[in-house]
Amino acid sequence: MENTISAALPLLRQACHVTVLTGAGVSAESGVPTFRDVLTGLWARYEAEDLATAAAFERDPALVWGWYEWRRSLVLRVQPNPAHRAIAAMAARVKLSVVTQNVDDLHERAGSTGVIHVHGSLHTPRCFACATPWHYPAGIPDEPEGGRRLAPPPCPRCGEPIRPGVVWFGESLPTAAWQAAQQAVRDCDVLLSVGTSSLVYPAAQLPFDAAREGKTVIQINPSATHVDAVAQLSIAGKAGEVLPHLLGAWA
Ligand code: BV8
């Protein structure tokens, strides 16, 4: 790992614009289960691709709303980790774009601004029918370990159920966010892909778009992914351990 970190430093130092693409692995060291691990307790018998859908919500709104409320309560209880903080610190050293697939707000709580959320956010619920934005009551919900079914609140405007503000499978990505993410790849010299299995499209396409456009792709992930095929460097390590070292590029 040390030699790939030292090989990354000159590539970052020479960059005028770095775009960081993050997945659930960047929040793992905060204690947020990765997307492959977030199905526990009541939801353990489901596949994420089946539960994170509008059809699942229409079929059983309490099962799906309970899952997202459990995840939201967990995110509200944890703190950004050194990976989030290193990414926020990078913005003071080089022009930086942050594109995340995560629906938590840990990048923002670490100080990153202008974060591009291509899969929405746990913190922006809206009406399933009329899309009227809805606001959670203050405080951290007290969700039991193992989870529970929880009926979603009714929309104050039309009475239909409130849904999480995330992008479900089968739903299009928010146009503005997706266009900003693609622009951030076009504009950068280096794409840093951190903590993503790169299995969900179209976000998973971004590192391949970057490589095709001649950008330098650097990956940080303890495991191998498809991105290894196009990465100039794959740093086999944890985001919270590797990213603080990469700040050395600008020391
Ligand atoms: C779309 C929000 C156009 C919700 C997520 C059939 C019909 C419709 C579409 C499709 C279809 N077949 C395929 C598709 C496309 C589909 C897709 O890609 N499916 C996959 C399963 C093949 N995509 C879509 O549906 C997208 N929309 O295509 O629109 C359209 C519209 C209508 C009709 C047709 C087409 C929308 C996809 C968005 C889904 N929403 N999240 C929620 O959070 O509940 S996806 C979710 O999973 C994440 O956001 C992320 O994008 C994805 C993968 O998660 P990761 O972040 O990568 O996490 P994961 O757990 O997988 O991996 C963690 C990684 O971290 C691992 O590699 C691990 O090694 C590493 N790691 C662990 N610890 C650390 C670490 N790394 C560093 N440090 C550590 N400490």
Coordinates of C-alpha atoms and ligand atoms in Angstrom, one line a residue:
M1 CA 0.0 0.0 0.0
E2 CA 2.9 2.4 0.8
N3 CA 4.3 2.3 -2.6
T4 CA 1.0 3.0 -4.3
I5 CA 0.4 5.9 -2.0
S6 CA 3.8 7.4 -2.8
A7 CA 3.1 6.8 -6.5
A8 CA -0.1 8.7 -6.2
L9 CA 1.4 11.8 -4.6
P10 CA 3.1 13.3 -7.8
L11 CA -0.1 12.5 -9.8
L12 CA -2.2 14.5 -7.4
R13 CA 0.4 17.3 -7.0
Q14 CA 0.4 17.9 -10.8
A15 CA -3.4 18.0 -11.0
C16 CA -5.2 21.3 -11.5
H17 CA -8.6 19.7 -10.7
V18 CA -9.3 16.5 -8.8
T19 CA -12.8 14.8 -8.8
V20 CA -13.5 12.4 -5.9
L21 CA -16.2 9.8 -6.5
T22 CA -17.3 8.1 -3.3
G23 CA -19.4 5.1 -2.3
A24 CA -20.4 3.5 0.9
G25 CA -16.9 2.5 1.7
V26 CA -16.0 6.1 2.6
S27 CA -18.6 6.0 5.4
A28 CA -17.7 2.5 6.6
E29 CA -15.2 3.7 9.2
S30 CA -17.8 6.0 10.6
G31 CA -19.8 2.8 11.4
V32 CA -22.3 3.1 8.5
P33 CA -22.8 -0.3 7.0
T34 CA -21.9 -0.4 3.3
F35 CA -24.8 -0.8 0.8
R36 CA -24.1 -4.6 0.6
D37 CA -24.2 -4.8 4.5
V38 CA -27.0 -2.4 5.3
L39 CA -29.7 -5.2 5.1
T40 CA -29.8 -6.5 8.7
G41 CA -32.5 -7.5 11.2
L42 CA -36.0 -7.2 9.7
W43 CA -34.6 -6.5 6.3
A44 CA -31.9 -9.2 6.2
R45 CA -33.9 -11.5 3.9
Y46 CA -34.2 -8.8 1.2
E47 CA -31.8 -7.8 -1.6
A48 CA -31.1 -4.1 -1.7
E49 CA -32.1 -4.0 -5.4
D50 CA -35.6 -5.3 -4.3
L51 CA -36.1 -3.1 -1.3
A52 CA -34.7 0.2 -2.7
T53 CA -37.5 0.5 -5.3
A54 CA -40.7 2.4 -5.7
A55 CA -42.5 -1.0 -6.2
A56 CA -41.4 -2.2 -2.7
F57 CA -42.5 1.0 -1.2
E58 CA -45.9 0.8 -2.9
R59 CA -46.2 -2.9 -1.8
D60 CA -45.2 -2.3 1.8
P61 CA -44.6 1.3 2.7
A62 CA -44.0 0.6 6.4
L63 CA -41.3 -2.0 5.7
V64 CA -39.4 0.4 3.4
W65 CA -40.0 3.6 5.5
G66 CA -38.9 1.7 8.6
W67 CA -35.6 0.7 6.8
Y68 CA -34.8 4.2 5.8
E69 CA -35.7 5.6 9.3
W70 CA -33.4 3.0 10.9
R71 CA -30.6 4.0 8.4
R72 CA -31.2 7.7 9.0
S73 CA -31.1 7.3 12.8
L74 CA -27.8 5.5 12.4
V75 CA -26.3 8.2 10.2
L76 CA -27.5 10.9 12.7
R77 CA -25.6 9.1 15.5
V78 CA -22.2 8.7 13.8
Q79 CA -19.5 11.2 12.9
P80 CA -17.5 11.9 9.8
N81 CA -14.3 9.8 9.7
P82 CA -10.7 10.7 8.6
A83 CA -11.7 9.9 5.0
H84 CA -14.4 12.6 4.9
R85 CA -12.1 15.0 6.7
A86 CA -9.2 14.5 4.3
I87 CA -11.5 15.0 1.3
A88 CA -12.8 18.2 2.9
A89 CA -9.2 19.3 3.5
M90 CA -8.2 18.6 -0.1
A91 CA -10.4 21.4 -1.3
A92 CA -8.1 23.9 0.3
R93 CA -5.2 22.5 -1.7
V94 CA -6.6 21.8 -5.2
K95 CA -9.7 22.5 -7.2
L96 CA -12.0 19.7 -6.0
S97 CA -15.3 18.2 -7.0
V98 CA -17.0 15.7 -4.8
V99 CA -19.5 13.3 -6.4
T100 CA -21.1 10.8 -4.0
Q101 CA -23.4 7.8 -4.4
N102 CA -24.0 8.0 -0.6
V103 CA -27.3 9.3 0.8
D104 CA -25.7 10.3 4.1
D105 CA -24.5 13.9 4.9
L106 CA -21.1 13.0 6.3
H107 CA -19.2 14.8 3.5
E108 CA -21.0 18.0 4.4
R109 CA -20.6 17.5 8.1
A110 CA -16.8 17.1 7.5
G111 CA -16.8 20.4 5.7
S112 CA -17.1 19.6 2.0
T113 CA -19.3 22.0 0.1
G114 CA -21.1 21.6 -3.3
V115 CA -21.3 17.8 -2.8
I116 CA -23.0 16.2 -5.8
H117 CA -25.4 13.6 -4.6
V118 CA -26.2 11.4 -7.6
H119 CA -28.4 9.1 -5.6
G120 CA -30.3 11.6 -3.5
S121 CA -30.2 12.0 0.3
L122 CA -31.8 10.5 3.4
H123 CA -32.4 14.0 4.6
T124 CA -34.7 15.3 1.8
P125 CA -38.0 13.3 2.0
R126 CA -40.9 14.2 -0.2
C127 CA -44.4 13.2 -1.0
F128 CA -44.5 9.9 -3.1
A129 CA -47.4 11.4 -5.1
C130 CA -47.1 15.2 -5.4
A131 CA -43.4 15.5 -4.6
T132 CA -44.0 18.2 -2.0
P133 CA -40.9 18.4 0.2
W134 CA -41.4 17.2 3.8
H135 CA -39.3 18.0 6.9
Y136 CA -38.4 15.6 9.6
P137 CA -39.2 16.6 13.2
A138 CA -36.0 17.7 15.1
G139 CA -34.0 15.1 17.0
I140 CA -32.7 11.6 16.4
P141 CA -35.4 8.9 16.0
D142 CA -35.0 6.1 18.5
E143 CA -35.0 3.1 16.2
P144 CA -34.7 -0.4 17.8
E145 CA -31.8 -2.6 16.7
G146 CA -33.1 -5.1 14.3
G147 CA -35.5 -2.6 12.9
R148 CA -39.2 -2.2 12.8
R149 CA -42.0 -1.5 10.4
L150 CA -43.0 2.1 10.5
A151 CA -45.8 3.7 8.6
P152 CA -44.6 6.8 6.6
P153 CA -46.3 10.1 7.5
P154 CA -49.0 11.4 5.2
C155 CA -48.3 14.3 2.9
P156 CA -49.8 17.5 4.5
R157 CA -50.8 18.6 1.1
C158 CA -52.4 15.5 -0.5
G159 CA -52.5 12.9 2.2
E160 CA -50.4 10.3 0.2
P161 CA -47.3 8.8 1.9
I162 CA -44.0 10.6 2.3
R163 CA -41.1 8.7 0.7
P164 CA -37.3 8.9 1.3
G165 CA -35.4 11.5 -0.9
V166 CA -33.2 8.8 -2.4
V167 CA -32.9 7.5 -6.0
W168 CA -34.4 4.0 -6.1
F169 CA -33.5 1.3 -8.6
G170 CA -35.4 1.9 -11.8
E171 CA -35.6 5.6 -11.1
S172 CA -33.7 8.2 -13.1
L173 CA -30.9 10.1 -11.4
P174 CA -31.6 13.8 -10.7
T175 CA -30.8 15.5 -14.0
A176 CA -28.9 18.4 -12.5
A177 CA -26.8 16.2 -10.2
W178 CA -26.1 13.7 -13.0
Q179 CA -25.0 16.4 -15.4
A180 CA -22.8 18.0 -12.7
A181 CA -21.2 14.7 -12.1
Q182 CA -20.4 14.1 -15.7
Q183 CA -19.1 17.7 -16.0
A184 CA -16.9 17.1 -12.9
V185 CA -15.3 14.1 -14.7
R186 CA -14.8 16.0 -18.0
D187 CA -13.2 18.9 -16.1
C188 CA -10.8 16.9 -13.9
D189 CA -7.2 15.7 -14.4
V190 CA -7.5 13.0 -11.8
L191 CA -10.5 10.9 -10.8
L192 CA -10.2 9.5 -7.3
S193 CA -12.7 6.6 -6.9
V194 CA -13.1 5.8 -3.2
G195 CA -15.0 3.0 -1.5
T196 CA -17.4 1.9 -4.2
S197 CA -18.0 -1.5 -5.7
S198 CA -18.8 0.3 -8.9
L199 CA -21.7 -2.1 -9.7
V200 CA -24.6 0.3 -10.0
Y201 CA -25.1 2.3 -13.2
P202 CA -24.9 4.9 -14.5
A203 CA -22.7 6.1 -11.6
A204 CA -20.4 3.1 -12.1
Q205 CA -19.7 4.3 -15.6
L206 CA -17.9 7.5 -14.3
P207 CA -14.4 6.0 -13.8
F208 CA -14.6 4.4 -17.2
D209 CA -15.6 7.7 -18.8
A210 CA -12.7 9.4 -17.1
A211 CA -10.2 6.8 -18.4
R212 CA -11.6 7.0 -21.9
E213 CA -11.2 10.8 -21.8
G214 CA -7.5 10.4 -20.8
K215 CA -7.9 11.3 -17.1
T216 CA -5.7 9.6 -14.5
V217 CA -7.9 7.2 -12.4
I218 CA -6.8 6.3 -8.9
Q219 CA -8.9 3.9 -6.8
I220 CA -8.9 3.4 -3.1
N221 CA -10.6 0.2 -2.0
P222 CA -9.5 -2.8 0.2
S223 CA -11.0 -5.1 -2.5
A224 CA -10.6 -5.4 -6.2
T225 CA -13.4 -3.9 -8.4
H226 CA -14.0 -3.5 -12.2
V227 CA -12.3 -0.1 -11.9
D228 CA -8.9 -1.9 -11.5
A229 CA -9.0 -2.5 -15.2
V230 CA -8.8 1.3 -15.9
A231 CA -7.1 2.6 -12.8
Q232 CA -3.6 3.9 -13.2
L233 CA -3.2 3.1 -9.5
S234 CA -5.4 0.9 -7.2
I235 CA -4.5 1.5 -3.6
A236 CA -5.6 -1.5 -1.6
G237 CA -6.5 0.1 1.7
K238 CA -9.2 1.7 3.8
A239 CA -10.3 5.2 2.9
G240 CA -9.8 6.5 6.4
E241 CA -6.2 5.3 6.5
V242 CA -5.2 6.1 2.9
L243 CA -6.7 9.5 2.3
P244 CA -4.9 11.5 5.0
H245 CA -1.6 10.3 3.5
L246 CA -2.6 11.7 0.1
L247 CA -2.8 15.2 1.6
G248 CA 1.0 14.8 1.6
A249 CA 0.9 15.6 -2.2
W250 CA 0.5 19.2 -1.3
A251 CA 2.7 19.4 1.9
Ligands
BV8_1 C1 -31.3 4.2 -13.8 C2 -29.8 5.1 -3.1 C3 -32.3 4.9 -15.8 C4 -30.8 4.2 -2.4 C5 -28.8 3.5 -4.7 C6 -33.5 -2.7 -14.8 C7 -34.4 -1.6 -14.7 C8 -34.0 -0.3 -14.4 C9 -32.6 -0.1 -14.2 C10 -31.8 -1.1 -14.3 C11 -32.2 -2.4 -14.6 N1 -31.1 -3.2 -14.6 C12 -30.0 -2.5 -14.3 C13 -30.4 -1.2 -14.2 C14 -29.6 -0.1 -13.8 C15 -29.6 0.0 -12.3 C16 -28.4 -0.8 -11.8 O1 -27.3 -0.4 -12.0 N2 -28.7 -2.0 -11.2 C17 -27.6 -2.8 -10.8 C18 -28.0 -3.7 -9.6 C19 -27.0 -3.6 -12.0 N3 -29.5 1.4 -12.0 C20 -30.6 2.1 -11.7 O2 -31.7 1.7 -11.6 C21 -30.3 3.6 -11.6 N4 -31.3 4.3 -12.5 O3 -30.6 3.3 -14.4 O4 -32.1 5.1 -14.4 C22 -33.6 4.1 -15.9 C23 -34.7 4.6 -15.3 C24 -35.9 3.8 -15.5 C25 -35.8 2.6 -16.2 C26 -34.6 2.1 -16.7 C27 -33.5 2.9 -16.6 C28 -30.5 4.1 -10.2 C29 -29.6 3.4 -9.3 C30 -29.6 4.1 -7.9 C31 -29.9 3.1 -6.9 N5 -29.8 3.7 -5.5 N6 -28.7 4.2 -3.6 C32 -30.4 3.7 -1.1 O5 -29.3 4.1 -0.6 O6 -31.2 3.0 -0.5 S1 -27.5 2.5 -5.2 C33 -26.5 2.1 -3.9 O7 -25.7 1.0 -4.3 C34 -25.4 3.1 -3.7 O8 -25.9 4.4 -3.8 C35 -24.3 2.8 -4.7 O9 -24.5 3.5 -5.9 C36 -24.6 1.4 -5.0 C37 -23.4 0.5 -4.6 O10 -23.1 0.8 -3.4 P1 -21.6 1.2 -3.0 O11 -21.6 2.6 -2.5 O12 -20.6 0.9 -4.0 O13 -21.5 0.3 -1.8 P2 -21.2 -1.2 -1.8 O14 -21.7 -1.7 -0.5 O15 -21.7 -1.8 -3.1 O16 -19.6 -1.3 -1.9 C38 -18.9 -0.7 -0.9 C39 -17.4 -0.8 -1.3 O17 -16.6 -0.1 -0.3 C40 -16.9 -2.2 -1.6 O18 -16.2 -2.2 -2.8 C41 -15.9 -2.4 -0.4 O19 -14.8 -3.1 -0.8 C42 -15.5 -0.9 -0.1 N7 -15.1 -0.7 1.3 C43 -15.5 -1.2 2.4 N8 -14.9 -0.7 3.5 C44 -14.1 0.3 3.0 C45 -14.2 0.3 1.6 N9 -13.5 1.1 0.8 C46 -12.7 2.0 1.4 N10 -12.5 2.1 2.7 C47 -13.2 1.3 3.5 N11 -13.0 1.3 4.9

